[in-house]
Coordinates of C-alpha atoms in Angstrom, one line a residue:
M1 CA -8.8 12.5 20.8
S2 CA -8.2 14.4 17.2
V3 CA -4.0 14.0 15.7
E4 CA -4.2 17.0 14.4
P5 CA -5.3 20.8 15.4
A6 CA -8.1 22.1 13.4
A7 CA -6.9 25.1 11.7
A8 CA -4.3 22.9 10.2
A9 CA -6.5 20.6 9.2
E10 CA -8.4 23.8 7.5
R11 CA -5.1 24.9 6.1
G12 CA -3.5 21.9 4.1
R13 CA -8.0 20.9 2.1
D14 CA -6.6 24.5 -0.1
A15 CA -2.9 25.8 0.5
D16 CA -0.3 24.9 -2.1
P17 CA 1.3 21.5 -1.4
A18 CA 4.4 22.4 0.3
E19 CA 3.2 24.5 2.4
A20 CA -0.1 22.6 3.6
Y21 CA 2.3 19.8 4.6
G22 CA 4.8 21.9 6.3
A23 CA 1.9 24.0 8.5
R24 CA 0.8 20.4 9.4
R25 CA 4.1 19.2 10.2
E26 CA 4.8 22.4 12.4
A27 CA 1.4 22.4 13.5
S28 CA 2.0 18.3 14.6
A29 CA 5.0 19.3 16.3
R30 CA 4.1 22.2 18.2
E31 CA 0.9 19.5 20.0
E32 CA 4.1 17.0 20.3
G33 CA 5.8 19.3 22.3
R34 CA 2.5 20.1 24.7
Q35 CA 1.7 16.7 24.8
G36 CA 5.2 16.0 25.5
R37 CA 5.5 18.3 28.5
I38 CA 1.9 16.7 30.3
S39 CA 3.6 13.4 29.7
V40 CA 6.6 15.1 31.9
R41 CA 3.9 16.1 34.8
F42 CA 2.5 12.4 34.6
S43 CA 6.5 11.5 35.0
V44 CA 7.0 13.4 38.5
G45 CA 3.3 12.7 39.8
R46 CA 4.5 9.2 39.3
G47 CA 7.5 9.4 41.4
A48 CA 5.3 11.6 43.5
A49 CA 3.2 8.9 44.1
F50 CA 5.7 6.3 44.6
L51 CA 7.8 8.2 47.2
V52 CA 4.8 8.5 49.3
F53 CA 4.0 5.3 49.2
V54 CA 8.0 4.1 50.2
A55 CA 7.2 6.5 52.9
C56 CA 4.6 5.3 54.4
L57 CA 6.0 2.1 53.6
F58 CA 8.3 3.2 56.0
L59 CA 6.8 4.5 58.9
I60 CA 4.8 1.5 59.2
L61 CA 8.5 -0.6 59.2
V62 CA 10.0 1.5 62.2
N63 CA 6.2 1.9 64.2
A64 CA 5.5 -1.5 63.5
A65 CA 4.0 -2.1 66.9
D66 CA 1.9 0.7 66.1
P67 CA 1.7 1.6 62.8
G68 CA -1.7 3.8 63.4
R69 CA -4.6 4.4 59.9
L70 CA -2.9 7.0 59.1
A71 CA 0.5 5.5 57.5
P72 CA -1.5 2.5 56.2
A73 CA -4.2 4.6 54.8
G74 CA -1.6 7.1 52.9
A75 CA -0.3 3.5 51.8
G76 CA -3.0 2.7 49.9
V77 CA -4.1 5.6 48.5
A78 CA -0.6 6.5 46.9
L79 CA -0.4 3.3 45.6
A80 CA -3.6 3.2 44.2
A81 CA -2.5 6.6 42.9
F82 CA 0.7 5.3 41.6
V83 CA -1.0 2.7 39.2
V84 CA -3.7 5.3 38.0
L85 CA -1.6 7.7 37.2
V86 CA 1.0 4.7 34.9
V87 CA -1.8 4.2 33.1
L88 CA -3.0 7.3 32.4
H89 CA 0.3 8.1 32.0
D90 CA 0.6 4.9 28.9
R91 CA -2.1 6.7 27.1
Q92 CA -0.5 10.4 27.5
I93 CA 2.9 8.9 26.0
A94 CA 0.5 7.1 23.4
V95 CA -1.0 10.4 22.4
E96 CA 2.4 12.3 21.9
R97 CA 3.5 9.1 19.8
R98 CA 0.5 10.3 17.5
F99 CA 1.4 13.5 16.4
G100 CA 5.4 12.9 16.5
E101 CA 4.6 9.7 14.0
L102 CA 2.0 12.7 11.8
K103 CA 4.7 14.9 12.1
A104 CA 6.8 12.5 10.6
I105 CA 4.3 11.5 8.3
N106 CA 4.6 15.0 7.0
Q107 CA 8.0 15.6 6.7
E108 CA 8.5 12.9 4.6
A109 CA 5.5 13.8 2.4
L110 CA 7.4 17.4 1.5
D111 CA 10.3 15.1 0.8
R112 CA 8.4 13.2 -1.7
L113 CA 7.7 17.0 -2.8
E114 CA 11.3 17.1 -3.5
R115 CA 12.2 13.3 -4.1
A116 CA 14.9 14.1 -2.0
W117 CA 15.0 9.8 -1.9
D118 CA 17.4 9.5 0.7
R119 CA 15.4 11.0 3.1
L120 CA 12.4 9.1 2.5
P121 CA 11.6 5.7 4.2
L122 CA 12.1 3.1 1.9
P123 CA 9.4 0.6 1.7
S124 CA 9.1 -2.6 1.8
P125 CA 8.5 -4.3 -1.6
P126 CA 5.1 -6.7 -2.1
A127 CA 5.2 -10.3 -1.4
T128 CA 5.2 -11.0 -5.4
M129 CA 8.3 -8.6 -6.1
V130 CA 10.7 -10.7 -3.5
G131 CA 13.6 -11.3 -5.8
K132 CA 14.2 -11.1 -9.5
L133 CA 12.0 -7.9 -10.4
P134 CA 9.9 -8.3 -13.6
P135 CA 11.7 -6.6 -17.0
L136 CA 9.2 -3.7 -17.3
A137 CA 10.1 -2.8 -13.4
R138 CA 13.4 -2.1 -14.3
D139 CA 13.0 -0.5 -17.2
L140 CA 10.5 1.6 -15.9
D141 CA 12.1 2.2 -12.4
L142 CA 8.6 0.9 -10.8
F143 CA 10.0 -0.3 -7.7
G144 CA 13.0 -0.1 -5.5
R145 CA 14.9 3.6 -4.7
A146 CA 13.7 6.1 -6.6
S147 CA 11.1 4.4 -7.9
L148 CA 6.8 4.7 -8.5
F149 CA 6.8 2.8 -5.9
H150 CA 9.3 4.9 -3.2
L151 CA 7.0 7.8 -4.7
L152 CA 3.9 6.3 -3.6
G153 CA 5.0 5.1 -0.1
T154 CA 1.9 5.7 1.9
V155 CA 1.2 2.0 1.8
H156 CA 1.4 -0.2 4.4
T157 CA -0.6 -3.3 5.2
P158 CA 0.3 -6.4 2.8
G159 CA -2.7 -6.2 1.2
G160 CA -2.2 -2.7 0.1
K161 CA 1.0 -3.2 -1.5
G162 CA -0.7 -6.4 -3.5
V163 CA -2.5 -4.1 -4.5
L164 CA -1.0 -1.6 -5.7
S165 CA 2.2 -3.6 -7.7
D166 CA -1.0 -5.6 -9.4
W167 CA -2.1 -2.8 -11.2
L168 CA 1.9 -1.3 -11.7
L169 CA 1.7 -4.0 -13.0
A170 CA -1.6 -4.4 -15.4
P171 CA -3.6 -2.0 -16.9
G172 CA -7.1 -1.5 -15.8
A173 CA -9.8 -2.9 -17.3
P174 CA -11.3 -0.4 -20.0
T175 CA -14.8 -2.7 -20.1
A176 CA -17.8 -0.1 -18.8
L177 CA -17.7 -1.8 -14.9
F178 CA -18.4 1.2 -13.1
A179 CA -19.9 4.8 -14.1
P180 CA -19.4 8.1 -12.6
T181 CA -22.4 9.5 -10.3
P182 CA -23.6 12.5 -10.6
A183 CA -23.0 13.9 -7.2
S184 CA -19.1 12.6 -7.5
S185 CA -18.7 14.3 -11.2
A186 CA -16.7 16.7 -9.8
A187 CA -14.5 14.7 -8.1
R188 CA -12.4 14.6 -11.8
P189 CA -12.1 16.5 -15.4
P190 CA -14.4 15.5 -18.0
A191 CA -13.6 12.3 -19.6
H192 CA -13.1 12.5 -23.0
P193 CA -16.6 12.1 -25.3
H194 CA -15.2 8.5 -26.4
E195 CA -13.7 6.7 -23.0
P196 CA -15.8 4.4 -21.8
A197 CA -17.2 4.2 -17.8
G198 CA -14.6 1.7 -17.4
E199 CA -12.3 0.6 -14.3
I200 CA -9.5 3.1 -14.5
A201 CA -12.7 5.9 -15.0
A202 CA -13.8 4.3 -11.7
R203 CA -10.5 5.0 -10.6
Q204 CA -9.4 8.2 -11.2
E205 CA -13.5 8.9 -9.5
A206 CA -12.5 7.9 -6.6
V207 CA -8.7 9.2 -6.0
G208 CA -10.1 12.2 -7.3
E209 CA -13.1 12.1 -4.3
L210 CA -10.2 11.6 -1.6
A211 CA -7.0 13.9 -3.2
P212 CA -8.5 16.7 -0.9
E213 CA -9.3 14.9 2.1
V214 CA -6.0 15.4 2.9
D215 CA -6.6 14.8 7.1
F216 CA -8.2 11.9 6.5
L217 CA -5.4 10.0 4.0
Q218 CA -3.3 11.2 7.2
R219 CA -5.2 9.1 9.5
L220 CA -5.6 6.4 7.7
E221 CA -1.9 6.2 7.2
L222 CA -1.1 7.0 10.9
V223 CA -3.2 3.8 11.9
V224 CA -1.4 1.4 9.4
R225 CA 2.2 2.6 9.4
P226 CA 2.6 0.3 12.0
L227 CA 2.7 -2.6 9.1
E228 CA 5.6 -1.4 7.5
K229 CA 8.4 -3.0 10.5
N230 CA 5.7 -5.4 11.6
P231 CA 3.4 -6.7 8.7
A232 CA 0.4 -8.6 10.1
D233 CA 0.1 -12.7 8.9
C234 CA -3.3 -13.4 8.6
E235 CA -3.5 -16.3 6.8
A236 CA -3.6 -18.8 9.9
F237 CA -7.1 -17.1 10.9
L238 CA -8.2 -16.2 7.5
R239 CA -7.6 -20.4 6.9
W240 CA -10.0 -20.8 10.1
A241 CA -12.5 -17.6 9.2
E242 CA -13.0 -19.7 5.8
D243 CA -13.1 -23.3 7.9
R244 CA -16.3 -25.2 8.0
P245 CA -17.1 -25.2 12.1
W246 CA -17.4 -28.0 13.9
L247 CA -19.3 -27.5 17.0
L248 CA -22.5 -26.0 15.2
A249 CA -22.5 -28.9 13.2
R250 CA -22.9 -31.3 16.0
P251 CA -26.3 -29.8 16.9
W252 CA -26.8 -32.6 19.4
L253 CA -23.8 -31.4 21.3
V254 CA -24.9 -27.9 21.4
W255 CA -28.1 -29.3 23.7
L256 CA -26.1 -31.2 25.8
T257 CA -23.8 -28.7 26.7
R258 CA -26.9 -26.5 27.4
V259 CA -28.4 -28.6 29.5
L260 CA -26.1 -30.3 31.5
P261 CA -25.2 -27.0 32.8
V262 CA -28.4 -26.4 33.8
V263 CA -29.1 -29.8 35.4
T264 CA -25.6 -29.3 37.5
L265 CA -26.4 -26.1 38.8
G266 CA -30.0 -27.6 39.9
L267 CA -28.8 -30.0 41.8
V268 CA -26.1 -28.6 43.2
A269 CA -29.0 -25.2 44.7
A270 CA -30.8 -28.8 45.2
A271 CA -28.2 -29.8 47.2
I272 CA -27.6 -27.2 49.9
F273 CA -31.0 -25.9 50.3
T274 CA -33.0 -29.3 50.4
P275 CA -32.7 -32.5 51.7
L276 CA -31.5 -34.1 48.6
P277 CA -28.4 -36.0 48.5
A278 CA -25.0 -34.3 47.4
G279 CA -24.1 -37.5 45.3
Y280 CA -26.6 -36.8 42.5
A281 CA -24.8 -33.1 42.4
L282 CA -21.5 -35.1 42.5
A283 CA -22.7 -37.1 39.6
A284 CA -23.7 -34.6 37.3
L285 CA -19.8 -32.8 37.7
M286 CA -18.1 -35.6 37.4
A287 CA -20.6 -35.9 33.7
N288 CA -19.7 -32.5 32.8
F289 CA -16.0 -33.9 33.8
A290 CA -15.9 -36.4 31.8
L291 CA -17.5 -34.5 28.4
S292 CA -14.3 -32.2 29.3
N293 CA -12.0 -34.6 29.4
R294 CA -13.3 -36.8 26.2
F295 CA -13.5 -33.3 23.9
G296 CA -11.1 -31.5 25.7
A297 CA -8.1 -31.8 23.6
G298 CA -10.0 -31.0 20.5
L299 CA -11.5 -28.3 21.6
Q300 CA -7.7 -26.2 23.1
E301 CA -6.4 -27.3 19.3
K302 CA -9.8 -25.4 18.0
F303 CA -8.3 -22.2 20.5
D304 CA -4.8 -22.1 19.8
R305 CA -5.6 -22.2 15.9
L306 CA -8.1 -18.9 16.5
S307 CA -5.9 -16.9 19.2
A308 CA -2.4 -18.0 17.7
R309 CA -3.4 -15.4 14.8
Q310 CA -6.8 -13.3 15.5
R311 CA -4.4 -11.0 17.5
E312 CA -2.8 -9.9 13.9
F313 CA -6.0 -10.0 12.4
M314 CA -7.3 -6.8 15.0
R315 CA -4.2 -5.1 14.2
Y316 CA -6.0 -4.0 11.1
A317 CA -9.5 -2.8 12.3
E318 CA -8.9 0.7 13.6
A319 CA -8.2 0.9 9.7
M320 CA -11.4 -0.4 8.8
R321 CA -12.8 2.1 11.5
Q322 CA -11.8 5.0 9.7
I323 CA -13.3 3.8 6.4
G324 CA -16.7 2.8 8.5
G325 CA -17.2 6.0 9.6
R326 CA -17.4 7.3 6.6
T327 CA -19.7 8.3 3.5
F328 CA -18.5 8.7 -0.1
A329 CA -19.9 9.7 -3.5
S330 CA -18.3 7.7 -6.1
R331 CA -19.2 4.5 -7.4
R332 CA -15.7 2.5 -6.8
L333 CA -15.5 4.2 -3.1
Q334 CA -19.5 3.1 -1.9
E335 CA -18.5 -0.5 -3.8
I336 CA -15.5 -0.7 -1.4
A337 CA -17.2 0.1 1.9
A338 CA -20.1 -2.6 1.3
R339 CA -17.0 -4.5 1.5
L340 CA -16.1 -4.0 4.7
S341 CA -19.6 -5.2 6.3
S342 CA -21.6 -8.3 6.8
Q343 CA -25.3 -8.6 7.3
G344 CA -25.5 -4.6 7.7
Q345 CA -22.6 -4.5 10.5
P346 CA -19.3 -2.7 9.5
A347 CA -16.3 -5.2 9.7
D348 CA -14.9 -3.4 12.5
R349 CA -17.6 -3.9 14.5
W350 CA -17.6 -7.5 13.6
M351 CA -13.9 -7.4 15.0
D352 CA -14.6 -6.0 18.0
L353 CA -17.2 -8.9 19.1
L354 CA -14.9 -11.2 17.9
D355 CA -11.8 -9.7 19.9
R356 CA -14.7 -9.3 23.3
R357 CA -15.1 -13.5 22.4
V358 CA -11.8 -14.1 22.1
V359 CA -11.7 -12.9 25.9
L360 CA -14.0 -14.7 27.5
A361 CA -11.8 -18.1 25.3
D362 CA -9.1 -16.8 27.5
A363 CA -11.0 -18.2 30.4
R364 CA -9.2 -21.2 29.9
R365 CA -5.9 -20.1 30.6
S366 CA -6.5 -19.4 33.9
G367 CA -6.5 -23.3 35.9
P368 CA -8.8 -23.1 39.0
L369 CA -11.0 -20.5 37.4
N370 CA -11.3 -22.7 33.6
L371 CA -11.5 -25.6 36.6
V372 CA -15.0 -23.8 38.0
L373 CA -16.3 -23.1 35.5
Q374 CA -16.1 -25.7 33.3
S375 CA -17.3 -27.7 35.9
L376 CA -20.1 -25.8 37.2
F377 CA -20.8 -24.2 33.5
L378 CA -19.0 -26.3 30.2
W379 CA -18.1 -22.7 29.3
N380 CA -15.3 -24.0 26.6
F381 CA -18.1 -24.9 24.1
H382 CA -20.1 -22.1 25.3
T383 CA -17.5 -19.7 24.0
L384 CA -16.5 -22.4 21.3
F385 CA -20.4 -22.0 20.3
L386 CA -20.1 -18.4 20.2
L387 CA -17.3 -17.9 18.1
E388 CA -18.9 -20.8 15.5
L389 CA -21.7 -18.7 15.2
W390 CA -19.0 -15.4 14.0
Q391 CA -17.2 -18.2 11.9
R392 CA -20.5 -18.9 10.0
D393 CA -21.4 -15.4 9.9
A394 CA -18.3 -13.2 9.1
G395 CA -15.3 -15.8 8.9
R396 CA -16.7 -15.8 5.2
H397 CA -16.1 -12.4 4.6
A398 CA -12.9 -11.7 6.3
R399 CA -10.6 -12.2 3.6
G400 CA -12.7 -9.9 1.6
W401 CA -12.1 -7.3 4.3
L402 CA -8.4 -7.3 4.3
A403 CA -8.7 -6.7 0.1
A404 CA -10.7 -4.4 -0.3
L405 CA -8.7 -2.5 2.6
G406 CA -5.8 -3.1 0.8
E407 CA -7.5 -1.6 -1.9
F408 CA -8.6 1.4 -0.5
E409 CA -5.4 1.9 0.8
A410 CA -4.1 1.8 -3.2
L411 CA -6.5 4.2 -4.0
C412 CA -5.4 6.4 -1.1
A413 CA -1.6 6.2 -2.3
L414 CA -2.9 7.4 -5.9
A415 CA -4.8 10.6 -4.3
G416 CA -2.0 11.4 -2.3
L417 CA 0.3 12.1 -5.3
R418 CA -3.1 14.3 -6.9
F419 CA -2.7 16.4 -4.1
D420 CA 0.9 17.2 -4.3
N421 CA 1.1 17.5 -7.6
P422 CA -2.1 20.0 -8.6
G423 CA -0.8 20.6 -12.0
W424 CA -0.8 17.2 -12.8
C425 CA -3.8 15.7 -14.8
F426 CA -6.2 12.7 -15.7
P427 CA -5.5 11.0 -18.6
A428 CA -8.3 10.4 -21.0
V429 CA -8.2 6.9 -21.5
A430 CA -10.3 5.7 -24.0
E431 CA -11.3 3.5 -26.7
G432 CA -10.1 4.4 -30.2
E433 CA -8.2 4.9 -32.6
P434 CA -4.1 3.9 -30.8
E435 CA -2.9 7.0 -30.6
L436 CA -0.7 8.4 -27.5
A437 CA -0.7 12.0 -27.2
A438 CA 0.9 14.0 -24.6
R439 CA 0.9 18.0 -24.2
L440 CA 3.8 19.3 -22.1
L441 CA 4.7 15.6 -20.7
G442 CA 7.2 14.6 -18.1
H443 CA 9.0 12.2 -15.8
P444 CA 6.8 12.1 -12.5
L445 CA 9.9 10.3 -10.5
L446 CA 12.4 14.3 -11.3
P447 CA 12.0 17.1 -9.1
A448 CA 9.9 19.5 -10.6
A449 CA 12.8 22.1 -10.5
R450 CA 14.8 19.9 -12.9
R451 CA 11.4 18.7 -14.9
V452 CA 11.2 19.6 -18.4
G453 CA 8.0 19.1 -20.4
N454 CA 7.6 18.1 -24.1
D455 CA 4.8 17.7 -26.3
V456 CA 4.6 14.0 -27.7
V457 CA 2.4 12.1 -29.9
V458 CA 3.3 8.1 -30.5
G459 CA 1.1 7.0 -33.2
P460 CA -1.1 6.2 -35.1
A461 CA -0.6 2.6 -35.6
G462 CA 1.3 1.7 -39.1
T463 CA 5.0 4.4 -37.3
F464 CA 6.6 5.1 -34.5
L465 CA 9.0 7.0 -32.7
L466 CA 12.9 8.1 -33.7
V467 CA 14.1 9.5 -30.8
T468 CA 17.5 11.4 -31.9
G469 CA 20.2 13.2 -29.9
S470 CA 23.8 13.1 -28.4
N471 CA 24.8 11.8 -25.3
M472 CA 23.3 13.0 -22.4
S473 CA 20.2 14.5 -23.8
G474 CA 17.4 12.8 -23.2
K475 CA 16.3 10.5 -24.8
S476 CA 16.2 7.5 -22.2
T477 CA 14.5 10.1 -20.1
L478 CA 11.6 10.9 -22.5
L479 CA 11.1 7.2 -23.4
R480 CA 10.9 6.3 -19.5
A481 CA 8.9 9.1 -19.1
L482 CA 6.0 7.8 -21.9
G483 CA 6.5 4.7 -20.1
I484 CA 6.0 5.5 -16.5
N485 CA 3.3 7.9 -17.3
V486 CA 1.4 5.3 -18.7
V487 CA 1.3 3.0 -15.9
L488 CA 0.2 5.4 -13.6
A489 CA -2.3 6.5 -16.3
Q490 CA -3.9 2.7 -16.3
A491 CA -3.4 2.4 -12.5
G492 CA -6.0 5.0 -12.3
G493 CA -3.4 7.8 -10.8
P494 CA -2.4 11.0 -12.2
V495 CA -0.1 11.6 -14.5
C496 CA 2.6 14.2 -15.3
A497 CA 1.3 16.1 -18.3
E498 CA -0.6 19.1 -18.8
S499 CA -3.1 16.8 -20.8
L500 CA -2.6 13.1 -21.5
R501 CA -4.7 10.8 -24.5
L502 CA -4.1 7.2 -25.2
P503 CA -6.2 3.4 -25.2
P504 CA -5.6 0.9 -22.9
F505 CA -2.4 -0.1 -23.8
V506 CA -0.2 -3.8 -23.0
L507 CA 3.2 -2.3 -22.5
A508 CA 6.2 -4.0 -23.7
T509 CA 10.2 -2.3 -23.1
S510 CA 13.6 -2.9 -23.7
I511 CA 15.1 -0.3 -21.8
L512 CA 17.8 -2.0 -19.2
V513 CA 19.2 -4.7 -20.1
Q514 CA 21.9 -6.9 -18.5
D515 CA 24.4 -10.1 -19.5
S516 CA 24.3 -12.7 -17.2
L517 CA 27.8 -14.7 -16.1
A518 CA 25.9 -17.2 -14.3
E519 CA 23.1 -18.2 -16.8
G520 CA 26.0 -17.7 -20.0
I521 CA 24.1 -15.5 -22.0
S522 CA 25.8 -12.4 -23.5
F523 CA 25.1 -9.0 -23.1
F524 CA 23.8 -9.3 -27.2
M525 CA 22.0 -12.6 -26.4
A526 CA 19.9 -10.9 -23.3
E527 CA 19.0 -7.7 -26.1
L528 CA 17.6 -10.3 -28.2
L529 CA 15.6 -12.5 -25.8
R530 CA 14.5 -9.8 -24.4
V531 CA 13.3 -8.1 -28.5
R532 CA 11.8 -11.3 -29.2
K533 CA 9.8 -11.2 -25.4
V534 CA 8.5 -7.6 -27.3
V535 CA 7.5 -9.2 -30.4
E536 CA 6.1 -11.8 -28.9
A537 CA 3.8 -9.6 -27.6
A538 CA 3.1 -7.3 -30.6
D539 CA 2.2 -11.0 -32.0
R540 CA -0.1 -11.6 -29.5
C541 CA -1.4 -8.7 -28.8
R542 CA -2.1 -8.8 -32.7
A543 CA -4.6 -12.0 -32.0
A544 CA -6.3 -10.3 -29.1
G545 CA -6.8 -7.0 -31.4
R546 CA -5.7 -5.3 -28.6
P547 CA -2.9 -1.7 -29.2
L548 CA 0.6 -2.7 -27.8
L549 CA 2.8 0.4 -27.2
Y550 CA 7.0 -0.2 -27.2
L551 CA 10.3 1.0 -26.3
L552 CA 13.1 0.4 -27.2
D553 CA 16.8 2.1 -25.8
E554 CA 19.7 2.0 -28.5
V555 CA 18.4 -2.0 -29.1
L556 CA 20.3 -4.2 -30.3
R557 CA 24.2 -1.8 -29.5
G558 CA 25.9 -5.1 -28.8
T559 CA 26.5 -6.0 -32.0
N560 CA 28.2 -4.2 -34.9
S561 CA 26.4 -1.0 -36.9
Q562 CA 25.8 -2.4 -40.6
E563 CA 24.2 -5.7 -39.1
R564 CA 22.4 -4.0 -36.1
R565 CA 20.7 -1.8 -39.0
I566 CA 19.3 -4.5 -40.5
A567 CA 18.0 -6.4 -37.4
I568 CA 16.6 -2.9 -36.2
D569 CA 14.9 -2.4 -39.8
R570 CA 13.6 -6.4 -39.2
V571 CA 11.8 -6.2 -35.9
L572 CA 10.4 -2.7 -36.4
R573 CA 8.4 -3.8 -39.9
H574 CA 7.6 -6.5 -38.5
L575 CA 6.2 -4.4 -34.9
L576 CA 4.8 -2.0 -37.4
A577 CA 3.0 -5.2 -39.5
A578 CA 1.5 -6.0 -36.3
G579 CA -0.5 -2.9 -35.3
A580 CA 1.7 -2.1 -32.6
L581 CA 3.2 1.1 -32.0
G582 CA 6.5 3.0 -30.0
A583 CA 9.3 5.2 -29.3
I584 CA 12.8 4.3 -29.6
S585 CA 16.0 6.1 -29.1
T586 CA 19.3 5.9 -31.4
H587 CA 22.3 7.2 -31.7
D588 CA 22.5 5.5 -35.9
L589 CA 21.1 7.9 -37.9
A590 CA 20.5 5.9 -41.1
L591 CA 17.2 4.3 -39.5
A592 CA 15.5 7.0 -41.3
D593 CA 16.3 6.4 -44.3
L594 CA 15.8 3.0 -44.5
P595 CA 13.6 2.0 -47.6
G596 CA 11.0 0.1 -45.7
L597 CA 11.2 2.4 -42.3
H598 CA 11.5 5.8 -44.2
S599 CA 7.7 6.4 -44.3
A600 CA 6.2 5.1 -40.7
C601 CA 8.8 6.9 -39.3
R602 CA 8.6 9.9 -37.3
P603 CA 11.7 11.8 -36.3
V604 CA 12.3 14.0 -33.1
H605 CA 15.7 15.0 -31.5
F606 CA 17.1 16.5 -28.3
R607 CA 20.6 18.8 -28.5
E608 CA 23.1 20.4 -26.5
T609 CA 24.8 24.0 -26.6
L610 CA 28.8 23.8 -26.7
H611 CA 29.9 26.8 -24.1
P612 CA 33.8 26.7 -25.3
A613 CA 34.8 30.0 -24.0
A614 CA 32.8 29.4 -20.9
T615 CA 34.8 30.3 -17.3
P616 CA 36.2 28.8 -14.7
G617 CA 33.6 27.4 -13.3
T618 CA 30.5 27.4 -15.8
P619 CA 29.2 23.9 -17.8
L620 CA 31.0 23.2 -20.4
M621 CA 28.0 21.8 -22.1
T622 CA 24.0 22.4 -21.0
F623 CA 21.2 20.2 -22.3
D624 CA 17.7 21.9 -22.5
H625 CA 15.9 18.8 -22.7
K626 CA 13.2 20.1 -25.0
L627 CA 12.2 18.2 -27.5
R628 CA 12.0 19.2 -31.4
P629 CA 11.5 18.0 -34.4
G630 CA 13.1 16.3 -37.1
L631 CA 16.6 13.7 -36.8
A632 CA 19.6 15.0 -34.8
T633 CA 21.8 17.7 -35.8
T634 CA 24.8 17.6 -33.7
A635 CA 27.2 14.8 -31.5
N636 CA 29.0 15.3 -28.2
A637 CA 31.0 11.8 -28.0
L638 CA 34.5 13.8 -28.1
H639 CA 33.7 16.9 -26.3
L640 CA 32.6 14.4 -23.1
L641 CA 36.0 13.0 -23.5
R642 CA 37.5 15.8 -23.3
L643 CA 34.7 16.6 -20.8
V644 CA 36.0 14.2 -18.4
G645 CA 40.2 14.4 -18.9
L646 CA 40.3 12.0 -21.6
D647 CA 41.0 14.8 -24.6
L648 CA 44.4 12.9 -25.3
E649 CA 47.2 13.6 -28.1
E650 CA 45.8 11.5 -32.0

């Protein structure tokens, strides 16, 4: 059964994102209500069947001497009906819950559009991000509450989280790995004329193809969503799958376990239907028993090693089935679909085959039945043989299946971001002159109603952007907007801008700096350590011939103005000599006049507007957050003192 009415699916393709999600949420809510009413009928039917069964039992007990035929027949029919209704009701409850989950998915999509972080479930972090976050991740709000990872919150598998976090922390390779196909050239805007058909372009092409497929994206999320709270640990299973088969490495034992059952069954049949003494059949049975006893412990260990984790692995089968049933135009998605197969069979079919063979192996858990099967057929050897055939033919691909699914899920998260923000663009990421040029660049974590876009140019090499302005005017937000959009661009996703052009950058930041009482590190020392990492990164990039983009927010504020000015002068001149480019925010306007920096400085500023005669209830100060050329001409520290009630006497 479809998880969504067809009409809502069609509306989701063409409507405004908010309208599309709202329509889908309402359609899912209506269908959830309808399925709930059907579920109530099943509950009533189950109760009625149970009451009829109890009534028939009562009649049988009352008329124990001569119960007749009607009461026992009624009890049997009522019991059978109750069992059937229980099975059907469980399926109905599952359908109802699917529509409830789909309603929740669309409500969360609406909350993402509004950046309503408190209503959005906070996704668990990837395993590599548990504990201390890298400085870049803290500076740019890549993980945690109200972060980019929170915004891309449709990734639920451990593999998908790992892939997405890697993409956010490490730029895609610019080398020509994949070229867009003619059939999919409309999936994304035309590339910059000098852009290499590289990893970033391949991801953009895939994201552009997936973005309009809202129905498919939500069906896939619906399948993997339970893994958010109960992640599957497949490592033990994968170790078994990649291990060398034990039974297949002993062909003599394989043939022996094939021949002995044939001989045993023949001798048993002969003992029953011919004068042949039963002792021969008994001897064959004893041989089977001895062979089972000899290898029984080893067989049990191998079965236990598999069955303990196979169910965890099977939780991915439905997600792989969703992908395997589709055809794709982009090269990256075709490559992922090809990796989700082995020997011409899709991964989900291999997983279903494994599940059926594990069910056969579960016969060993039934003592009397297993004794008969083992004595006559050496059942456990044959089931292990079938499992090891799977291990040999498909096991080495299992880890790759999970990796491919994780990559696909990460692309789906970026595709959802693309659908949610049709006004955003795919950036042109190309080798060439190191310069970042953006039109109407905004911060993607701010809601659209509060977001202000600005035209920004950083570069060329040998220059730096000096961002000045008063408190709360938007300096730090601009630096973070630059950084997080570069992260999105190099991950292969859309960026919050009308246009963006940049080369593949190495990104280094010093924005949120903290001292450490436990480590005995003062605030100024913490700043110095962060700046040293930026300088070291610039030196490494210079040696490797790669451009570095640095973002420094009020750097070295932990010392006096004169020493800070000298230190910043030395640091910036070193970064300029290394060919790095970047932006630095400051309140110290004198930096623009330093002899070694004056020619390289590109000053811009934000300003505020004061309203000294503002009426009660209206703000005394407003900010338009618009970037303007030149140095700041206003300051507002004393006005802010008065604004918070610190208008003290001189």
